[in-house]
């Protein structure tokens, strides 16, 4: 049974970089999308972005300048880095497997358009990160 | 950004009740909507994807409907294990969640 577990420092100082790891067990991460989501009292659930084991990634536009995701396939791990944190980044951080749906549309002049959609089907237990000096 | 709203924010119900939660998107998202259940101290759990597809292992008393901007999650007969907070999520353009609907005991 696939399980995901987040880990990392529970306390980060303002302006520093938050670094978290998501370790996957019970299955291979080959051809696997990992999403990062956070939950705070102020903003509710917020999608941060996702990364594929190939290295392709997509970030929430408003966080893009501060976010970096990476993958370590040899150790079944994904990582999240969020730079220049403030108190607003205090939250429970989750990693989750993202399931992909592909829609193919035929173009009028030939060829196909591919559209990709992702939702989260298996979640980690979450880790609390507090930003405070 | 696509904004998601839910109503009501809190719903008081009894075991056996039929419960309906509404979710609205600020623009059309076709049917790219998921529903999650979250209990205190736990991660969200996927219930429904693509507006009406029931996730494997989820009881059939849960159902989803809707398209474009209006969606509904229905619990046909509320069970004790169903008291929780429910979130909708659009995944048409990036992803965003609704603010949640808490279902508590009347």
mmCIF file of N, CA and C in Angstrom, chain A residues 57-127:
data_model
loop_
_atom_site.group_PDB
_atom_site.id
_atom_site.type_symbol
_atom_site.label_atom_id
_atom_site.label_comp_id
_atom_site.label_asym_id
_atom_site.label_seq_id
_atom_site.Cartn_x
_atom_site.Cartn_y
_atom_site.Cartn_z
ATOM 1 N N UNK A 57 7.759 20.069 -14.032
ATOM 2 C CA UNK A 57 7.091 20.610 -12.846
ATOM 3 C C UNK A 57 6.152 21.748 -13.232
ATOM 4 N N UNK A 58 5.247 22.032 -12.317
ATOM 5 C CA UNK A 58 4.311 23.142 -12.473
ATOM 6 C C UNK A 58 4.075 23.727 -11.097
ATOM 7 N N UNK A 59 4.179 25.055 -10.990
ATOM 8 C CA UNK A 59 4.026 25.727 -9.711
ATOM 9 C C UNK A 59 2.852 26.692 -9.759
ATOM 10 N N UNK A 60 2.286 26.948 -8.580
ATOM 11 C CA UNK A 60 1.269 27.985 -8.477
ATOM 12 C C UNK A 60 1.925 29.314 -8.852
ATOM 13 N N UNK A 61 1.333 30.074 -9.757
ATOM 14 C CA UNK A 61 1.981 31.308 -10.242
ATOM 15 C C UNK A 61 2.392 32.275 -9.131
ATOM 16 N N UNK A 62 1.570 32.425 -8.109
ATOM 17 C CA UNK A 62 1.877 33.417 -7.071
ATOM 18 C C UNK A 62 3.021 32.970 -6.165
ATOM 19 N N UNK A 63 3.390 31.698 -6.226
ATOM 20 C CA UNK A 63 4.493 31.188 -5.407
ATOM 21 C C UNK A 63 5.725 30.847 -6.248
ATOM 22 N N UNK A 64 5.580 30.911 -7.540
ATOM 23 C CA UNK A 64 6.602 30.405 -8.461
ATOM 24 C C UNK A 64 7.991 30.965 -8.201
ATOM 25 N N UNK A 65 8.073 32.236 -7.838
ATOM 26 C CA UNK A 65 9.385 32.862 -7.651
ATOM 27 C C UNK A 65 10.100 32.346 -6.406
ATOM 28 N N UNK A 66 9.402 31.681 -5.513
ATOM 29 C CA UNK A 66 10.012 31.226 -4.261
ATOM 30 C C UNK A 66 10.079 29.708 -4.131
ATOM 31 N N UNK A 67 9.472 28.984 -5.055
ATOM 32 C CA UNK A 67 9.343 27.528 -4.927
ATOM 33 C C UNK A 67 10.345 26.797 -5.813
ATOM 34 N N UNK A 68 10.867 25.703 -5.274
ATOM 35 C CA UNK A 68 11.680 24.788 -6.078
ATOM 36 C C UNK A 68 11.363 23.365 -5.624
ATOM 37 N N UNK A 69 11.050 22.512 -6.567
ATOM 38 C CA UNK A 69 10.779 21.107 -6.266
ATOM 39 C C UNK A 69 11.813 20.241 -6.988
ATOM 40 N N UNK A 70 12.117 19.105 -6.381
ATOM 41 C CA UNK A 70 13.071 18.192 -6.990
ATOM 42 C C UNK A 70 12.685 16.764 -6.653
ATOM 43 N N UNK A 71 13.323 15.827 -7.355
ATOM 44 C CA UNK A 71 13.010 14.413 -7.153
ATOM 45 C C UNK A 71 14.317 13.630 -7.060
ATOM 46 N N UNK A 72 14.331 12.636 -6.175
ATOM 47 C CA UNK A 72 15.456 11.720 -6.003
ATOM 48 C C UNK A 72 14.892 10.312 -6.200
ATOM 49 N N UNK A 73 14.924 9.843 -7.430
ATOM 50 C CA UNK A 73 14.275 8.570 -7.739
ATOM 51 C C UNK A 73 14.992 7.391 -7.083
ATOM 52 N N UNK A 74 16.286 7.496 -6.875
ATOM 53 C CA UNK A 74 17.012 6.371 -6.288
ATOM 54 C C UNK A 74 16.605 6.129 -4.846
ATOM 55 N N UNK A 75 16.096 7.152 -4.185
ATOM 56 C CA UNK A 75 15.669 7.026 -2.789
ATOM 57 C C UNK A 75 14.168 7.220 -2.603
ATOM 58 N N UNK A 76 13.434 7.214 -3.713
ATOM 59 C CA UNK A 76 11.970 7.368 -3.644
ATOM 60 C C UNK A 76 11.565 8.617 -2.868
ATOM 61 N N UNK A 77 12.208 9.735 -3.169
ATOM 62 C CA UNK A 77 11.930 10.953 -2.409
ATOM 63 C C UNK A 77 11.699 12.145 -3.328
ATOM 64 N N UNK A 78 10.828 13.032 -2.845
ATOM 65 C CA UNK A 78 10.590 14.326 -3.483
ATOM 66 C C UNK A 78 10.923 15.400 -2.455
ATOM 67 N N UNK A 79 11.312 16.568 -2.951
ATOM 68 C CA UNK A 79 11.662 17.651 -2.045
ATOM 69 C C UNK A 79 10.975 18.947 -2.449
ATOM 70 N N UNK A 80 10.720 19.756 -1.443
ATOM 71 C CA UNK A 80 10.144 21.082 -1.638
ATOM 72 C C UNK A 80 11.027 22.090 -0.936
ATOM 73 N N UNK A 81 11.350 23.169 -1.626
ATOM 74 C CA UNK A 81 12.035 24.301 -1.011
ATOM 75 C C UNK A 81 11.208 25.555 -1.261
ATOM 76 N N UNK A 82 11.012 26.319 -0.212
ATOM 77 C CA UNK A 82 10.285 27.589 -0.300
ATOM 78 C C UNK A 82 11.165 28.645 0.332
ATOM 79 N N UNK A 83 11.583 29.609 -0.451
ATOM 80 C CA UNK A 83 12.546 30.596 0.021
ATOM 81 C C UNK A 83 11.863 31.838 0.578
ATOM 82 N N UNK A 84 12.650 32.634 1.280
ATOM 83 C CA UNK A 84 12.190 33.936 1.801
ATOM 84 C C UNK A 84 10.861 33.820 2.529
ATOM 85 N N UNK A 85 10.782 32.891 3.462
ATOM 86 C CA UNK A 85 9.498 32.634 4.140
ATOM 87 C C UNK A 85 9.145 33.768 5.097
ATOM 88 N N UNK A 86 7.840 33.910 5.288
ATOM 89 C CA UNK A 86 7.296 34.840 6.276
ATOM 90 C C UNK A 86 6.292 34.075 7.131
ATOM 91 N N UNK A 87 5.730 34.772 8.094
ATOM 92 C CA UNK A 87 4.733 34.140 8.961
ATOM 93 C C UNK A 87 3.557 33.586 8.151
ATOM 94 N N UNK A 88 3.289 34.177 7.009
ATOM 95 C CA UNK A 88 2.184 33.714 6.157
ATOM 96 C C UNK A 88 2.421 32.316 5.587
ATOM 97 N N UNK A 89 3.662 31.835 5.665
ATOM 98 C CA UNK A 89 3.979 30.494 5.180
ATOM 99 C C UNK A 89 3.822 29.434 6.267
ATOM 100 N N UNK A 90 3.445 29.846 7.455
ATOM 101 C CA UNK A 90 3.166 28.896 8.533
ATOM 102 C C UNK A 90 1.951 28.052 8.158
ATOM 103 N N UNK A 91 2.114 26.740 8.170
ATOM 104 C CA UNK A 91 1.025 25.872 7.709
ATOM 105 C C UNK A 91 1.386 24.416 7.964
ATOM 106 N N UNK A 92 0.411 23.552 7.756
ATOM 107 C CA UNK A 92 0.669 22.122 7.636
ATOM 108 C C UNK A 92 0.971 21.863 6.154
ATOM 109 N N UNK A 93 2.073 21.211 5.878
ATOM 110 C CA UNK A 93 2.469 20.927 4.510
ATOM 111 C C UNK A 93 2.247 19.440 4.221
ATOM 112 N N UNK A 94 1.560 19.183 3.124
ATOM 113 C CA UNK A 94 1.290 17.821 2.690
ATOM 114 C C UNK A 94 1.949 17.548 1.335
ATOM 115 N N UNK A 95 2.424 16.318 1.167
ATOM 116 C CA UNK A 95 2.711 15.846 -0.179
ATOM 117 C C UNK A 95 1.625 14.831 -0.529
ATOM 118 N N UNK A 96 1.369 14.680 -1.806
ATOM 119 C CA UNK A 96 0.325 13.772 -2.259
ATOM 120 C C UNK A 96 0.654 13.284 -3.660
ATOM 121 N N UNK A 97 0.235 12.067 -3.955
ATOM 122 C CA UNK A 97 0.387 11.589 -5.324
ATOM 123 C C UNK A 97 -0.674 12.272 -6.178
ATOM 124 N N UNK A 98 -0.263 12.747 -7.334
ATOM 125 C CA UNK A 98 -1.207 13.363 -8.264
ATOM 126 C C UNK A 98 -1.511 12.366 -9.373
ATOM 127 N N UNK A 99 -2.775 12.127 -9.585
ATOM 128 C CA UNK A 99 -3.224 11.245 -10.648
ATOM 129 C C UNK A 99 -3.475 12.083 -11.894
ATOM 130 N N UNK A 100 -3.002 11.610 -13.016
ATOM 131 C CA UNK A 100 -3.079 12.384 -14.251
ATOM 132 C C UNK A 100 -4.221 11.896 -15.140
ATOM 133 N N UNK A 101 -4.958 12.839 -15.704
ATOM 134 C CA UNK A 101 -5.937 12.525 -16.738
ATOM 135 C C UNK A 101 -5.547 13.297 -17.988
ATOM 136 N N UNK A 102 -5.555 12.647 -19.136
ATOM 137 C CA UNK A 102 -5.166 13.273 -20.390
ATOM 138 C C UNK A 102 -6.364 13.307 -21.333
ATOM 139 N N UNK A 103 -6.600 14.472 -21.904
ATOM 140 C CA UNK A 103 -7.651 14.629 -22.902
ATOM 141 C C UNK A 103 -6.984 14.972 -24.226
ATOM 142 N N UNK A 104 -7.339 14.252 -25.269
ATOM 143 C CA UNK A 104 -6.769 14.488 -26.588
ATOM 144 C C UNK A 104 -7.848 15.042 -27.502
ATOM 145 N N UNK A 105 -7.581 16.171 -28.107
ATOM 146 C CA UNK A 105 -8.506 16.768 -29.056
ATOM 147 C C UNK A 105 -7.845 16.871 -30.418
ATOM 148 N N UNK A 106 -8.601 16.512 -31.431
ATOM 149 C CA UNK A 106 -8.078 16.591 -32.790
ATOM 150 C C UNK A 106 -8.223 18.013 -33.312
ATOM 151 N N UNK A 107 -7.165 18.544 -33.887
ATOM 152 C CA UNK A 107 -7.194 19.896 -34.446
ATOM 153 C C UNK A 107 -7.807 19.860 -35.842
ATOM 154 N N UNK A 108 -8.471 20.967 -36.199
ATOM 155 C CA UNK A 108 -9.165 21.026 -37.479
ATOM 156 C C UNK A 108 -8.207 20.836 -38.647
ATOM 157 N N UNK A 109 -6.976 21.328 -38.484
ATOM 158 C CA UNK A 109 -6.007 21.260 -39.574
ATOM 159 C C UNK A 109 -5.074 20.071 -39.453
ATOM 160 N N UNK A 110 -5.453 19.161 -38.565
ATOM 161 C CA UNK A 110 -4.619 17.968 -38.399
ATOM 162 C C UNK A 110 -3.800 18.060 -37.134
ATOM 163 N N UNK A 111 -3.389 16.941 -36.655
ATOM 164 C CA UNK A 111 -2.622 16.903 -35.417
ATOM 165 C C UNK A 111 -3.543 16.842 -34.208
ATOM 166 N N UNK A 112 -2.970 16.674 -33.065
ATOM 167 C CA UNK A 112 -3.733 16.546 -31.823
ATOM 168 C C UNK A 112 -3.253 17.544 -30.774
ATOM 169 N N UNK A 113 -4.209 18.002 -29.968
ATOM 170 C CA UNK A 113 -3.863 18.796 -28.790
ATOM 171 C C UNK A 113 -4.019 17.902 -27.561
ATOM 172 N N UNK A 114 -3.060 17.985 -26.658
ATOM 173 C CA UNK A 114 -3.108 17.205 -25.430
ATOM 174 C C UNK A 114 -3.325 18.158 -24.255
ATOM 175 N N UNK A 115 -4.281 17.789 -23.393
ATOM 176 C CA UNK A 115 -4.578 18.568 -22.197
ATOM 177 C C UNK A 115 -4.392 17.656 -20.986
ATOM 178 N N UNK A 116 -3.757 18.195 -19.945
ATOM 179 C CA UNK A 116 -3.405 17.390 -18.778
ATOM 180 C C UNK A 116 -4.075 17.947 -17.530
ATOM 181 N N UNK A 117 -4.641 17.053 -16.746
ATOM 182 C CA UNK A 117 -5.344 17.436 -15.524
ATOM 183 C C UNK A 117 -4.890 16.536 -14.381
ATOM 184 N N UNK A 118 -4.756 17.138 -13.190
ATOM 185 C CA UNK A 118 -4.203 16.394 -12.067
ATOM 186 C C UNK A 118 -5.021 16.628 -10.802
ATOM 187 N N UNK A 119 -5.315 15.538 -10.067
ATOM 188 C CA UNK A 119 -5.917 15.649 -8.743
ATOM 189 C C UNK A 119 -5.187 14.667 -7.840
ATOM 190 N N UNK A 120 -5.348 14.855 -6.520
ATOM 191 C CA UNK A 120 -4.547 14.110 -5.563
ATOM 192 C C UNK A 120 -5.321 12.927 -4.980
ATOM 193 N N UNK A 121 -4.755 11.727 -5.098
ATOM 194 C CA UNK A 121 -5.491 10.556 -4.632
ATOM 195 C C UNK A 121 -4.913 9.890 -3.394
ATOM 196 N N UNK A 122 -3.631 10.073 -3.123
ATOM 197 C CA UNK A 122 -3.032 9.515 -1.905
ATOM 198 C C UNK A 122 -2.226 10.628 -1.242
ATOM 199 N N UNK A 123 -2.529 10.892 0.021
ATOM 200 C CA UNK A 123 -1.902 11.994 0.739
ATOM 201 C C UNK A 123 -0.983 11.482 1.841
ATOM 202 N N UNK A 124 0.056 12.268 2.118
ATOM 203 C CA UNK A 124 0.859 12.023 3.298
ATOM 204 C C UNK A 124 0.108 12.492 4.540
ATOM 205 N N UNK A 125 0.728 12.279 5.687
ATOM 206 C CA UNK A 125 0.072 12.650 6.951
ATOM 207 C C UNK A 125 0.229 14.125 7.278
ATOM 208 N N UNK A 126 1.155 14.806 6.616
ATOM 209 C CA UNK A 126 1.348 16.223 6.838
ATOM 210 C C UNK A 126 2.393 16.523 7.890
ATOM 211 N N UNK A 127 3.051 17.663 7.737
ATOM 212 C CA UNK A 127 4.015 18.118 8.732
ATOM 213 C C UNK A 127 3.800 19.604 8.974
#
